[in-house]
Amino acid sequence: MDEKQRLSGSSNIETRESDSPYTEDGVDLTLIWWMLSLTPTERLEALQEHLWSMMRLRGDVAET
Amino acid sequence: MLPKPDFIEILRTLAKHGAEFILVGGVAAVAQGAAISTLDLDLVHSRSPENLDRMMKALEALGARYRTPGAEGLKPARSHLESEGHQLLMTRAGPLDLLSVIGSRRGYGDLLPHTIEVPVGDVKVRVLSLAEVIKTKEEAGRDKDRAMLNVLRRTLEEKCKRKP
């Protein structure tokens, strides 16, 4: 399995360069496209929820 | 135990008090579409006497206290906000870093021409443009900044492609 196949999560699907969701430096474009589809407020809400989830996983917060 | 992060509430409280500030750093990048994670909210504030009064009122409303060892739990003073130092605070809505200058010692007045107005909830916030966020991170040259630069540059490229 080459690097591109590993990143795309499949050894069976052949991807063309232009179809790859990853740039050559490994940036996941699908996440960028998703974030760009949101409003600024929604982007900040997504960040806040992500952080809150991480903090809960680490046990940094009191469960209510 | 840490409070639930609510960057929107911090920005709203500052804006409602009429504070003049620029959102910079990772959260500024996220507001413009970057898919990165960051824990603290970085702001560069105007150090005009009038604005320092507004900032102090907003910080009081947010219950801001220093989070740095040695000063932990102390209230920030007006003179601290007037200085060129960084004020690393904890509020009831999460961490807040007040920066007088960033990168090559650029302050509020220097950065203002490089900002855009972004609606956040029911207020509008001055945000450092993504191109300038990239520039400040390049200037800083820290490992943690370098790690996110690829994502920031790609986000800027994708944003440019989408412009009509």
mmCIF file with all atom_site columns, C-alpha atoms in Angstrom:
data_model
loop_
_atom_site.group_PDB
_atom_site.id
_atom_site.type_symbol
_atom_site.label_atom_id
_atom_site.label_alt_id
_atom_site.label_comp_id
_atom_site.label_asym_id
_atom_site.label_entity_id
_atom_site.label_seq_id
_atom_site.pdbx_PDB_ins_code
_atom_site.Cartn_x
_atom_site.Cartn_y
_atom_site.Cartn_z
_atom_site.occupancy
_atom_site.B_iso_or_equiv
_atom_site.pdbx_formal_charge
_atom_site.auth_seq_id
_atom_site.auth_comp_id
_atom_site.auth_asym_id
_atom_site.auth_atom_id
_atom_site.pdbx_PDB_model_num
ATOM 1   C CA . MET A 1 1   ? 0.000   0.000  0.000  1.00 0.00 ? 1   MET A CA 1
ATOM 2   C CA . ASP A 1 2   ? 1.542   3.315  -1.038 1.00 0.00 ? 2   ASP A CA 1
ATOM 3   C CA . GLU A 1 3   ? 1.314   6.517  0.949  1.00 0.00 ? 3   GLU A CA 1
ATOM 4   C CA . LYS A 1 4   ? -1.679  7.880  -0.957 1.00 0.00 ? 4   LYS A CA 1
ATOM 5   C CA . GLN A 1 5   ? -3.612  4.632  -0.548 1.00 0.00 ? 5   GLN A CA 1
ATOM 6   C CA . ARG A 1 6   ? -2.785  4.551  3.141  1.00 0.00 ? 6   ARG A CA 1
ATOM 7   C CA . LEU A 1 7   ? -4.057  8.104  3.583  1.00 0.00 ? 7   LEU A CA 1
ATOM 8   C CA . SER A 1 8   ? -7.228  7.416  1.639  1.00 0.00 ? 8   SER A CA 1
ATOM 9   C CA . GLY A 1 9   ? -7.872  4.411  3.850  1.00 0.00 ? 9   GLY A CA 1
ATOM 10  C CA . SER A 1 10  ? -8.102  1.845  1.086  1.00 0.00 ? 10  SER A CA 1
ATOM 11  C CA . SER A 1 11  ? -5.700  -0.321 -0.898 1.00 0.00 ? 11  SER A CA 1
ATOM 12  C CA . ASN A 1 12  ? -8.391  -1.181 -3.468 1.00 0.00 ? 12  ASN A CA 1
ATOM 13  C CA . ILE A 1 13  ? -9.511  2.233  -4.603 1.00 0.00 ? 13  ILE A CA 1
ATOM 14  C CA . GLU A 1 14  ? -7.269  3.878  -7.135 1.00 0.00 ? 14  GLU A CA 1
ATOM 15  C CA . THR A 1 15  ? -7.328  7.638  -6.758 1.00 0.00 ? 15  THR A CA 1
ATOM 16  C CA . ARG A 1 16  ? -6.305  10.192 -9.325 1.00 0.00 ? 16  ARG A CA 1
ATOM 17  C CA . GLU A 1 17  ? -4.120  13.071 -8.143 1.00 0.00 ? 17  GLU A CA 1
ATOM 18  C CA . SER A 1 18  ? -6.980  15.545 -8.573 1.00 0.00 ? 18  SER A CA 1
ATOM 19  C CA . ASP A 1 19  ? -9.398  13.317 -6.609 1.00 0.00 ? 19  ASP A CA 1
ATOM 20  C CA . SER A 1 20  ? -7.248  12.912 -3.523 1.00 0.00 ? 20  SER A CA 1
ATOM 21  C CA . PRO A 1 21  ? -8.632  14.568 -0.418 1.00 0.00 ? 21  PRO A CA 1
ATOM 22  C CA . TYR A 1 22  ? -5.061  15.008 0.813  1.00 0.00 ? 22  TYR A CA 1
ATOM 23  C CA . THR A 1 23  ? -2.468  17.466 -0.360 1.00 0.00 ? 23  THR A CA 1
ATOM 24  C CA . GLU A 1 24  ? 1.105   16.301 -0.928 1.00 0.00 ? 24  GLU A CA 1
ATOM 25  C CA . ASP A 1 25  ? 1.996   17.667 2.509  1.00 0.00 ? 25  ASP A CA 1
ATOM 26  C CA . GLY A 1 26  ? -0.735  15.604 4.173  1.00 0.00 ? 26  GLY A CA 1
ATOM 27  C CA . VAL A 1 27  ? -3.368  18.281 4.759  1.00 0.00 ? 27  VAL A CA 1
ATOM 28  C CA . ASP A 1 28  ? -6.921  16.875 4.783  1.00 0.00 ? 28  ASP A CA 1
ATOM 29  C CA . LEU A 1 29  ? -8.838  19.098 2.377  1.00 0.00 ? 29  LEU A CA 1
ATOM 30  C CA . THR A 1 30  ? -12.199 17.618 3.345  1.00 0.00 ? 30  THR A CA 1
ATOM 31  C CA . LEU A 1 31  ? -11.900 19.211 6.792  1.00 0.00 ? 31  LEU A CA 1
ATOM 32  C CA . ILE A 1 32  ? -11.053 22.558 5.231  1.00 0.00 ? 32  ILE A CA 1
ATOM 33  C CA . TRP A 1 33  ? -13.997 22.298 2.827  1.00 0.00 ? 33  TRP A CA 1
ATOM 34  C CA . TRP A 1 34  ? -16.274 21.411 5.736  1.00 0.00 ? 34  TRP A CA 1
ATOM 35  C CA . MET A 1 35  ? -15.061 24.356 7.810  1.00 0.00 ? 35  MET A CA 1
ATOM 36  C CA . LEU A 1 36  ? -15.419 26.739 4.872  1.00 0.00 ? 36  LEU A CA 1
ATOM 37  C CA . SER A 1 37  ? -19.035 25.611 4.423  1.00 0.00 ? 37  SER A CA 1
ATOM 38  C CA . LEU A 1 38  ? -19.845 26.881 7.936  1.00 0.00 ? 38  LEU A CA 1
ATOM 39  C CA . THR A 1 39  ? -20.454 30.424 9.165  1.00 0.00 ? 39  THR A CA 1
ATOM 40  C CA . PRO A 1 40  ? -17.800 31.988 11.427 1.00 0.00 ? 40  PRO A CA 1
ATOM 41  C CA . THR A 1 41  ? -20.035 31.430 14.460 1.00 0.00 ? 41  THR A CA 1
ATOM 42  C CA . GLU A 1 42  ? -20.561 27.775 13.534 1.00 0.00 ? 42  GLU A CA 1
ATOM 43  C CA . ARG A 1 43  ? -16.786 27.336 13.131 1.00 0.00 ? 43  ARG A CA 1
ATOM 44  C CA . LEU A 1 44  ? -16.149 28.685 16.617 1.00 0.00 ? 44  LEU A CA 1
ATOM 45  C CA . GLU A 1 45  ? -18.930 26.485 18.002 1.00 0.00 ? 45  GLU A CA 1
ATOM 46  C CA . ALA A 1 46  ? -17.302 23.451 16.360 1.00 0.00 ? 46  ALA A CA 1
ATOM 47  C CA . LEU A 1 47  ? -13.961 24.368 17.955 1.00 0.00 ? 47  LEU A CA 1
ATOM 48  C CA . GLN A 1 48  ? -15.558 24.848 21.386 1.00 0.00 ? 48  GLN A CA 1
ATOM 49  C CA . GLU A 1 49  ? -17.353 21.511 21.218 1.00 0.00 ? 49  GLU A CA 1
ATOM 50  C CA . HIS A 1 50  ? -14.171 19.779 20.065 1.00 0.00 ? 50  HIS A CA 1
ATOM 51  C CA . LEU A 1 51  ? -12.213 21.234 22.987 1.00 0.00 ? 51  LEU A CA 1
ATOM 52  C CA . TRP A 1 52  ? -14.959 20.348 25.439 1.00 0.00 ? 52  TRP A CA 1
ATOM 53  C CA . SER A 1 53  ? -14.956 16.756 24.195 1.00 0.00 ? 53  SER A CA 1
ATOM 54  C CA . MET A 1 54  ? -11.167 16.545 24.574 1.00 0.00 ? 54  MET A CA 1
ATOM 55  C CA . MET A 1 55  ? -11.333 18.001 28.088 1.00 0.00 ? 55  MET A CA 1
ATOM 56  C CA . ARG A 1 56  ? -14.017 15.477 29.073 1.00 0.00 ? 56  ARG A CA 1
ATOM 57  C CA . LEU A 1 57  ? -11.963 12.607 27.683 1.00 0.00 ? 57  LEU A CA 1
ATOM 58  C CA . ARG A 1 58  ? -8.984  13.779 29.736 1.00 0.00 ? 58  ARG A CA 1
ATOM 59  C CA . GLY A 1 59  ? -11.117 14.155 32.854 1.00 0.00 ? 59  GLY A CA 1
ATOM 60  C CA . ASP A 1 60  ? -10.340 17.864 33.147 1.00 0.00 ? 60  ASP A CA 1
ATOM 61  C CA . VAL A 1 61  ? -13.951 18.799 33.819 1.00 0.00 ? 61  VAL A CA 1
ATOM 62  C CA . ALA A 1 62  ? -16.572 17.971 36.415 1.00 0.00 ? 62  ALA A CA 1
ATOM 63  C CA . GLU A 1 63  ? -19.331 15.848 34.891 1.00 0.00 ? 63  GLU A CA 1
ATOM 64  C CA . THR A 1 64  ? -22.786 17.303 35.420 1.00 0.00 ? 64  THR A CA 1
ATOM 65  C CA . MET B 2 1   ? -11.096 21.839 36.853 1.00 0.00 ? 1   MET B CA 1
ATOM 66  C CA . LEU B 2 2   ? -11.393 23.999 33.762 1.00 0.00 ? 2   LEU B CA 1
ATOM 67  C CA . PRO B 2 3   ? -14.484 25.920 32.638 1.00 0.00 ? 3   PRO B CA 1
ATOM 68  C CA . LYS B 2 4   ? -16.239 24.927 29.439 1.00 0.00 ? 4   LYS B CA 1
ATOM 69  C CA . PRO B 2 5   ? -14.588 26.995 26.699 1.00 0.00 ? 5   PRO B CA 1
ATOM 70  C CA . ASP B 2 6   ? -16.938 29.580 25.235 1.00 0.00 ? 6   ASP B CA 1
ATOM 71  C CA . PHE B 2 7   ? -14.944 31.849 22.943 1.00 0.00 ? 7   PHE B CA 1
ATOM 72  C CA . ILE B 2 8   ? -18.130 33.330 21.536 1.00 0.00 ? 8   ILE B CA 1
ATOM 73  C CA . GLU B 2 9   ? -19.191 34.490 25.003 1.00 0.00 ? 9   GLU B CA 1
ATOM 74  C CA . ILE B 2 10  ? -15.792 36.121 25.637 1.00 0.00 ? 10  ILE B CA 1
ATOM 75  C CA . LEU B 2 11  ? -15.924 37.952 22.303 1.00 0.00 ? 11  LEU B CA 1
ATOM 76  C CA . ARG B 2 12  ? -19.539 38.980 22.873 1.00 0.00 ? 12  ARG B CA 1
ATOM 77  C CA . THR B 2 13  ? -18.812 40.342 26.346 1.00 0.00 ? 13  THR B CA 1
ATOM 78  C CA . LEU B 2 14  ? -15.854 42.389 25.114 1.00 0.00 ? 14  LEU B CA 1
ATOM 79  C CA . ALA B 2 15  ? -17.830 43.720 22.148 1.00 0.00 ? 15  ALA B CA 1
ATOM 80  C CA . LYS B 2 16  ? -20.859 44.594 24.301 1.00 0.00 ? 16  LYS B CA 1
ATOM 81  C CA . HIS B 2 17  ? -18.562 46.697 26.479 1.00 0.00 ? 17  HIS B CA 1
ATOM 82  C CA . GLY B 2 18  ? -17.346 48.535 23.396 1.00 0.00 ? 18  GLY B CA 1
ATOM 83  C CA . ALA B 2 19  ? -13.800 47.223 23.747 1.00 0.00 ? 19  ALA B CA 1
ATOM 84  C CA . GLU B 2 20  ? -11.499 47.701 20.754 1.00 0.00 ? 20  GLU B CA 1
ATOM 85  C CA . PHE B 2 21  ? -9.539  44.571 20.032 1.00 0.00 ? 21  PHE B CA 1
ATOM 86  C CA . ILE B 2 22  ? -8.384  42.315 17.208 1.00 0.00 ? 22  ILE B CA 1
ATOM 87  C CA . LEU B 2 23  ? -8.831  38.560 17.290 1.00 0.00 ? 23  LEU B CA 1
ATOM 88  C CA . VAL B 2 24  ? -5.494  36.998 16.297 1.00 0.00 ? 24  VAL B CA 1
ATOM 89  C CA . GLY B 2 25  ? -3.840  33.563 16.445 1.00 0.00 ? 25  GLY B CA 1
ATOM 90  C CA . GLY B 2 26  ? -5.426  30.161 16.074 1.00 0.00 ? 26  GLY B CA 1
ATOM 91  C CA . VAL B 2 27  ? -8.997  31.171 16.868 1.00 0.00 ? 27  VAL B CA 1
ATOM 92  C CA . ALA B 2 28  ? -8.788  33.937 14.249 1.00 0.00 ? 28  ALA B CA 1
ATOM 93  C CA . ALA B 2 29  ? -7.732  31.255 11.765 1.00 0.00 ? 29  ALA B CA 1
ATOM 94  C CA . VAL B 2 30  ? -10.606 28.978 12.804 1.00 0.00 ? 30  VAL B CA 1
ATOM 95  C CA . ALA B 2 31  ? -13.105 31.832 12.395 1.00 0.00 ? 31  ALA B CA 1
ATOM 96  C CA . GLN B 2 32  ? -11.884 32.061 8.789  1.00 0.00 ? 32  GLN B CA 1
ATOM 97  C CA . GLY B 2 33  ? -12.218 28.340 8.094  1.00 0.00 ? 33  GLY B CA 1
ATOM 98  C CA . ALA B 2 34  ? -8.978  26.707 9.239  1.00 0.00 ? 34  ALA B CA 1
ATOM 99  C CA . ALA B 2 35  ? -9.426  23.162 10.528 1.00 0.00 ? 35  ALA B CA 1
ATOM 100 C CA . ILE B 2 36  ? -7.111  23.422 13.514 1.00 0.00 ? 36  ILE B CA 1
ATOM 101 C CA . SER B 2 37  ? -7.491  23.104 17.256 1.00 0.00 ? 37  SER B CA 1
ATOM 102 C CA . THR B 2 38  ? -6.346  25.659 19.783 1.00 0.00 ? 38  THR B CA 1
ATOM 103 C CA . LEU B 2 39  ? -7.088  26.149 23.446 1.00 0.00 ? 39  LEU B CA 1
ATOM 104 C CA . ASP B 2 40  ? -6.623  29.844 24.072 1.00 0.00 ? 40  ASP B CA 1
ATOM 105 C CA . LEU B 2 41  ? -8.177  32.977 22.655 1.00 0.00 ? 41  LEU B CA 1
ATOM 106 C CA . ASP B 2 42  ? -5.540  35.541 21.606 1.00 0.00 ? 42  ASP B CA 1
ATOM 107 C CA . LEU B 2 43  ? -6.490  39.207 21.339 1.00 0.00 ? 43  LEU B CA 1
ATOM 108 C CA . VAL B 2 44  ? -4.497  42.364 20.646 1.00 0.00 ? 44  VAL B CA 1
ATOM 109 C CA . HIS B 2 45  ? -6.188  45.289 22.363 1.00 0.00 ? 45  HIS B CA 1
ATOM 110 C CA . SER B 2 46  ? -5.999  49.015 21.860 1.00 0.00 ? 46  SER B CA 1
ATOM 111 C CA . ARG B 2 47  ? -4.075  50.621 24.714 1.00 0.00 ? 47  ARG B CA 1
ATOM 112 C CA . SER B 2 48  ? -5.833  53.982 24.499 1.00 0.00 ? 48  SER B CA 1
ATOM 113 C CA . PRO B 2 49  ? -6.939  55.222 27.953 1.00 0.00 ? 49  PRO B CA 1
ATOM 114 C CA . GLU B 2 50  ? -10.626 55.006 26.981 1.00 0.00 ? 50  GLU B CA 1
ATOM 115 C CA . ASN B 2 51  ? -10.266 51.465 25.741 1.00 0.00 ? 51  ASN B CA 1
ATOM 116 C CA . LEU B 2 52  ? -8.382  50.312 28.810 1.00 0.00 ? 52  LEU B CA 1
ATOM 117 C CA . ASP B 2 53  ? -11.416 51.414 30.856 1.00 0.00 ? 53  ASP B CA 1
ATOM 118 C CA . ARG B 2 54  ? -13.719 49.371 28.600 1.00 0.00 ? 54  ARG B CA 1
ATOM 119 C CA . MET B 2 55  ? -11.413 46.376 28.724 1.00 0.00 ? 55  MET B CA 1
ATOM 120 C CA . MET B 2 56  ? -11.283 46.462 32.518 1.00 0.00 ? 56  MET B CA 1
ATOM 121 C CA . LYS B 2 57  ? -15.083 46.467 32.750 1.00 0.00 ? 57  LYS B CA 1
ATOM 122 C CA . ALA B 2 58  ? -15.358 43.576 30.301 1.00 0.00 ? 58  ALA B CA 1
ATOM 123 C CA . LEU B 2 59  ? -12.702 41.576 32.172 1.00 0.00 ? 59  LEU B CA 1
ATOM 124 C CA . GLU B 2 60  ? -14.569 42.160 35.423 1.00 0.00 ? 60  GLU B CA 1
ATOM 125 C CA . ALA B 2 61  ? -17.754 40.825 33.805 1.00 0.00 ? 61  ALA B CA 1
ATOM 126 C CA . LEU B 2 62  ? -15.831 37.755 32.615 1.00 0.00 ? 62  LEU B CA 1
ATOM 127 C CA . GLY B 2 63  ? -14.317 37.145 36.052 1.00 0.00 ? 63  GLY B CA 1
ATOM 128 C CA . ALA B 2 64  ? -10.814 37.285 34.558 1.00 0.00 ? 64  ALA B CA 1
ATOM 129 C CA . ARG B 2 65  ? -7.879  36.206 36.735 1.00 0.00 ? 65  ARG B CA 1
ATOM 130 C CA . TYR B 2 66  ? -4.242  35.482 35.968 1.00 0.00 ? 66  TYR B CA 1
ATOM 131 C CA . ARG B 2 67  ? -3.467  31.848 35.272 1.00 0.00 ? 67  ARG B CA 1
ATOM 132 C CA . THR B 2 68  ? 0.332   32.212 35.340 1.00 0.00 ? 68  THR B CA 1
ATOM 133 C CA . PRO B 2 69  ? 2.153   30.554 38.259 1.00 0.00 ? 69  PRO B CA 1
ATOM 134 C CA . GLY B 2 70  ? 2.957   33.109 40.934 1.00 0.00 ? 70  GLY B CA 1
ATOM 135 C CA . ALA B 2 71  ? 0.124   35.412 39.887 1.00 0.00 ? 71  ALA B CA 1
ATOM 136 C CA . GLU B 2 72  ? -2.558  32.738 39.732 1.00 0.00 ? 72  GLU B CA 1
ATOM 137 C CA . GLY B 2 73  ? -5.945  34.015 40.869 1.00 0.00 ? 73  GLY B CA 1
ATOM 138 C CA . LEU B 2 74  ? -4.969  37.699 40.847 1.00 0.00 ? 74  LEU B CA 1
ATOM 139 C CA . LYS B 2 75  ? -7.126  40.218 39.024 1.00 0.00 ? 75  LYS B CA 1
ATOM 140 C CA . PRO B 2 76  ? -5.492  41.963 36.071 1.00 0.00 ? 76  PRO B CA 1
ATOM 141 C CA . ALA B 2 77  ? -4.815  45.646 36.699 1.00 0.00 ? 77  ALA B CA 1
ATOM 142 C CA . ARG B 2 78  ? -5.243  48.513 34.252 1.00 0.00 ? 78  ARG B CA 1
ATOM 143 C CA . SER B 2 79  ? -1.487  49.146 34.334 1.00 0.00 ? 79  SER B CA 1
ATOM 144 C CA . HIS B 2 80  ? -0.871  45.555 33.192 1.00 0.00 ? 80  HIS B CA 1
ATOM 145 C CA . LEU B 2 81  ? -3.037  46.067 30.121 1.00 0.00 ? 81  LEU B CA 1
ATOM 146 C CA . GLU B 2 82  ? -1.176  49.286 29.394 1.00 0.00 ? 82  GLU B CA 1
ATOM 147 C CA . SER B 2 83  ? 2.203   47.537 29.339 1.00 0.00 ? 83  SER B CA 1
ATOM 148 C CA . GLU B 2 84  ? 3.756   45.645 26.429 1.00 0.00 ? 84  GLU B CA 1
ATOM 149 C CA . GLY B 2 85  ? 3.558   42.335 28.238 1.00 0.00 ? 85  GLY B CA 1
ATOM 150 C CA . HIS B 2 86  ? 1.259   39.396 27.562 1.00 0.00 ? 86  HIS B CA 1
ATOM 151 C CA . GLN B 2 87  ? -1.570  38.883 30.039 1.00 0.00 ? 87  GLN B CA 1
ATOM 152 C CA . LEU B 2 88  ? -2.419  35.184 30.311 1.00 0.00 ? 88  LEU B CA 1
ATOM 153 C CA . LEU B 2 89  ? -5.832  35.045 31.926 1.00 0.00 ? 89  LEU B CA 1
ATOM 154 C CA . MET B 2 90  ? -8.508  32.532 32.828 1.00 0.00 ? 90  MET B CA 1
ATOM 155 C CA . THR B 2 91  ? -12.143 33.621 32.618 1.00 0.00 ? 91  THR B CA 1
ATOM 156 C CA . ARG B 2 92  ? -15.437 31.931 33.426 1.00 0.00 ? 92  ARG B CA 1
ATOM 157 C CA . ALA B 2 93  ? -15.612 31.134 29.689 1.00 0.00 ? 93  ALA B CA 1
ATOM 158 C CA . GLY B 2 94  ? -12.076 29.790 29.287 1.00 0.00 ? 94  GLY B CA 1
ATOM 159 C CA . PRO B 2 95  ? -8.518  31.012 28.693 1.00 0.00 ? 95  PRO B CA 1
ATOM 160 C CA . LEU B 2 96  ? -7.946  34.497 27.305 1.00 0.00 ? 96  LEU B CA 1
ATOM 161 C CA . ASP B 2 97  ? -4.556  35.893 26.272 1.00 0.00 ? 97  ASP B CA 1
ATOM 162 C CA . LEU B 2 98  ? -4.307  39.663 25.955 1.00 0.00 ? 98  LEU B CA 1
ATOM 163 C CA . LEU B 2 99  ? -1.340  40.616 23.809 1.00 0.00 ? 99  LEU B CA 1
ATOM 164 C CA . SER B 2 100 ? -0.089  44.160 23.428 1.00 0.00 ? 100 SER B CA 1
ATOM 165 C CA . VAL B 2 101 ? 2.101   43.352 20.443 1.00 0.00 ? 101 VAL B CA 1
ATOM 166 C CA . ILE B 2 102 ? 2.638   40.281 18.259 1.00 0.00 ? 102 ILE B CA 1
ATOM 167 C CA . GLY B 2 103 ? 5.200   39.119 15.699 1.00 0.00 ? 103 GLY B CA 1
ATOM 168 C CA . SER B 2 104 ? 7.614   41.925 14.891 1.00 0.00 ? 104 SER B CA 1
ATOM 169 C CA . ARG B 2 105 ? 6.194   44.053 17.744 1.00 0.00 ? 105 ARG B CA 1
ATOM 170 C CA . ARG B 2 106 ? 3.056   45.031 15.872 1.00 0.00 ? 106 ARG B CA 1
ATOM 171 C CA . GLY B 2 107 ? 0.320   46.500 18.033 1.00 0.00 ? 107 GLY B CA 1
ATOM 172 C CA . TYR B 2 108 ? -3.360  47.288 17.559 1.00 0.00 ? 108 TYR B CA 1
ATOM 173 C CA . GLY B 2 109 ? -2.813  50.291 15.284 1.00 0.00 ? 109 GLY B CA 1
ATOM 174 C CA . ASP B 2 110 ? -0.345  48.417 13.081 1.00 0.00 ? 110 ASP B CA 1
ATOM 175 C CA . LEU B 2 111 ? -2.633  45.424 12.683 1.00 0.00 ? 111 LEU B CA 1
ATOM 176 C CA . LEU B 2 112 ? -5.917  47.275 12.154 1.00 0.00 ? 112 LEU B CA 1
ATOM 177 C CA . PRO B 2 113 ? -5.438  47.786 8.364  1.00 0.00 ? 113 PRO B CA 1
ATOM 178 C CA . HIS B 2 114 ? -5.009  44.014 8.021  1.00 0.00 ? 114 HIS B CA 1
ATOM 179 C CA . THR B 2 115 ? -8.282  43.037 9.663  1.00 0.00 ? 115 THR B CA 1
ATOM 180 C CA . ILE B 2 116 ? -11.721 42.059 8.461  1.00 0.00 ? 116 ILE B CA 1
ATOM 181 C CA . GLU B 2 117 ? -15.022 42.365 10.292 1.00 0.00 ? 117 GLU B CA 1
ATOM 182 C CA . VAL B 2 118 ? -16.571 38.997 11.063 1.00 0.00 ? 118 VAL B CA 1
ATOM 183 C CA . PRO B 2 119 ? -20.048 38.386 12.519 1.00 0.00 ? 119 PRO B CA 1
ATOM 184 C CA . VAL B 2 120 ? -19.865 36.221 15.637 1.00 0.00 ? 120 VAL B CA 1
ATOM 185 C CA . GLY B 2 121 ? -23.232 35.522 17.190 1.00 0.00 ? 121 GLY B CA 1
ATOM 186 C CA . ASP B 2 122 ? -24.964 38.885 17.560 1.00 0.00 ? 122 ASP B CA 1
ATOM 187 C CA . VAL B 2 123 ? -21.822 41.029 17.457 1.00 0.00 ? 123 VAL B CA 1
ATOM 188 C CA . LYS B 2 124 ? -19.150 41.909 14.902 1.00 0.00 ? 124 LYS B CA 1
ATOM 189 C CA . VAL B 2 125 ? -15.528 41.222 15.693 1.00 0.00 ? 125 VAL B CA 1
ATOM 190 C CA . ARG B 2 126 ? -12.344 42.588 14.105 1.00 0.00 ? 126 ARG B CA 1
ATOM 191 C CA . VAL B 2 127 ? -10.280 39.576 13.021 1.00 0.00 ? 127 VAL B CA 1
ATOM 192 C CA . LEU B 2 128 ? -6.723  39.547 11.679 1.00 0.00 ? 128 LEU B CA 1
ATOM 193 C CA . SER B 2 129 ? -6.867  38.345 8.068  1.00 0.00 ? 129 SER B CA 1
ATOM 194 C CA . LEU B 2 130 ? -5.796  34.776 7.452  1.00 0.00 ? 130 LEU B CA 1
ATOM 195 C CA . ALA B 2 131 ? -2.868  35.946 5.323  1.00 0.00 ? 131 ALA B CA 1
ATOM 196 C CA . GLU B 2 132 ? -1.641  38.053 8.263  1.00 0.00 ? 132 GLU B CA 1
ATOM 197 C CA . VAL B 2 133 ? -2.177  35.220 10.758 1.00 0.00 ? 133 VAL B CA 1
ATOM 198 C CA . ILE B 2 134 ? 0.091   33.121 8.541  1.00 0.00 ? 134 ILE B CA 1
ATOM 199 C CA . LYS B 2 135 ? 2.642   35.956 8.459  1.00 0.00 ? 135 LYS B CA 1
ATOM 200 C CA . THR B 2 136 ? 2.684   36.309 12.259 1.00 0.00 ? 136 THR B CA 1
ATOM 201 C CA . LYS B 2 137 ? 3.128   32.545 12.683 1.00 0.00 ? 137 LYS B CA 1
ATOM 202 C CA . GLU B 2 138 ? 5.974   32.572 10.172 1.00 0.00 ? 138 GLU B CA 1
ATOM 203 C CA . GLU B 2 139 ? 7.556   35.443 12.104 1.00 0.00 ? 139 GLU B CA 1
ATOM 204 C CA . ALA B 2 140 ? 7.177   33.602 15.408 1.00 0.00 ? 140 ALA B CA 1
ATOM 205 C CA . GLY B 2 141 ? 8.934   30.532 13.994 1.00 0.00 ? 141 GLY B CA 1
ATOM 206 C CA . ARG B 2 142 ? 7.911   28.268 16.885 1.00 0.00 ? 142 ARG B CA 1
ATOM 207 C CA . ASP B 2 143 ? 7.496   24.525 16.349 1.00 0.00 ? 143 ASP B CA 1
ATOM 208 C CA . LYS B 2 144 ? 3.814   24.629 17.312 1.00 0.00 ? 144 LYS B CA 1
ATOM 209 C CA . ASP B 2 145 ? 3.233   27.389 14.757 1.00 0.00 ? 145 ASP B CA 1
ATOM 210 C CA . ARG B 2 146 ? 5.161   25.624 12.015 1.00 0.00 ? 146 ARG B CA 1
ATOM 211 C CA . ALA B 2 147 ? 3.047   22.514 12.565 1.00 0.00 ? 147 ALA B CA 1
ATOM 212 C CA . MET B 2 148 ? -0.144  24.335 11.634 1.00 0.00 ? 148 MET B CA 1
ATOM 213 C CA . LEU B 2 149 ? 1.226   26.514 8.834  1.00 0.00 ? 149 LEU B CA 1
ATOM 214 C CA . ASN B 2 150 ? 0.493   23.957 6.099  1.00 0.00 ? 150 ASN B CA 1
ATOM 215 C CA . VAL B 2 151 ? -3.168  23.825 7.105  1.00 0.00 ? 151 VAL B CA 1
ATOM 216 C CA . LEU B 2 152 ? -3.403  27.626 7.252  1.00 0.00 ? 152 LEU B CA 1
ATOM 217 C CA . ARG B 2 153 ? -1.810  28.064 3.830  1.00 0.00 ? 153 ARG B CA 1
ATOM 218 C CA . ARG B 2 154 ? -4.100  25.435 2.272  1.00 0.00 ? 154 ARG B CA 1
ATOM 219 C CA . THR B 2 155 ? -7.130  27.072 3.872  1.00 0.00 ? 155 THR B CA 1
ATOM 220 C CA . LEU B 2 156 ? -6.139  30.418 2.356  1.00 0.00 ? 156 LEU B CA 1
ATOM 221 C CA . GLU B 2 157 ? -5.731  28.768 -1.062 1.00 0.00 ? 157 GLU B CA 1
ATOM 222 C CA . GLU B 2 158 ? -9.151  27.121 -0.845 1.00 0.00 ? 158 GLU B CA 1
ATOM 223 C CA . LYS B 2 159 ? -10.761 30.388 0.285  1.00 0.00 ? 159 LYS B CA 1
ATOM 224 C CA . CYS B 2 160 ? -9.216  32.214 -2.682 1.00 0.00 ? 160 CYS B CA 1
ATOM 225 C CA . LYS B 2 161 ? -10.563 29.560 -5.068 1.00 0.00 ? 161 LYS B CA 1
ATOM 226 C CA . ARG B 2 162 ? -14.071 30.144 -3.726 1.00 0.00 ? 162 ARG B CA 1
ATOM 227 C CA . LYS B 2 163 ? -14.014 33.910 -4.211 1.00 0.00 ? 163 LYS B CA 1
ATOM 228 C CA . PRO B 2 164 ? -16.260 34.962 -7.109 1.00 0.00 ? 164 PRO B CA 1
#
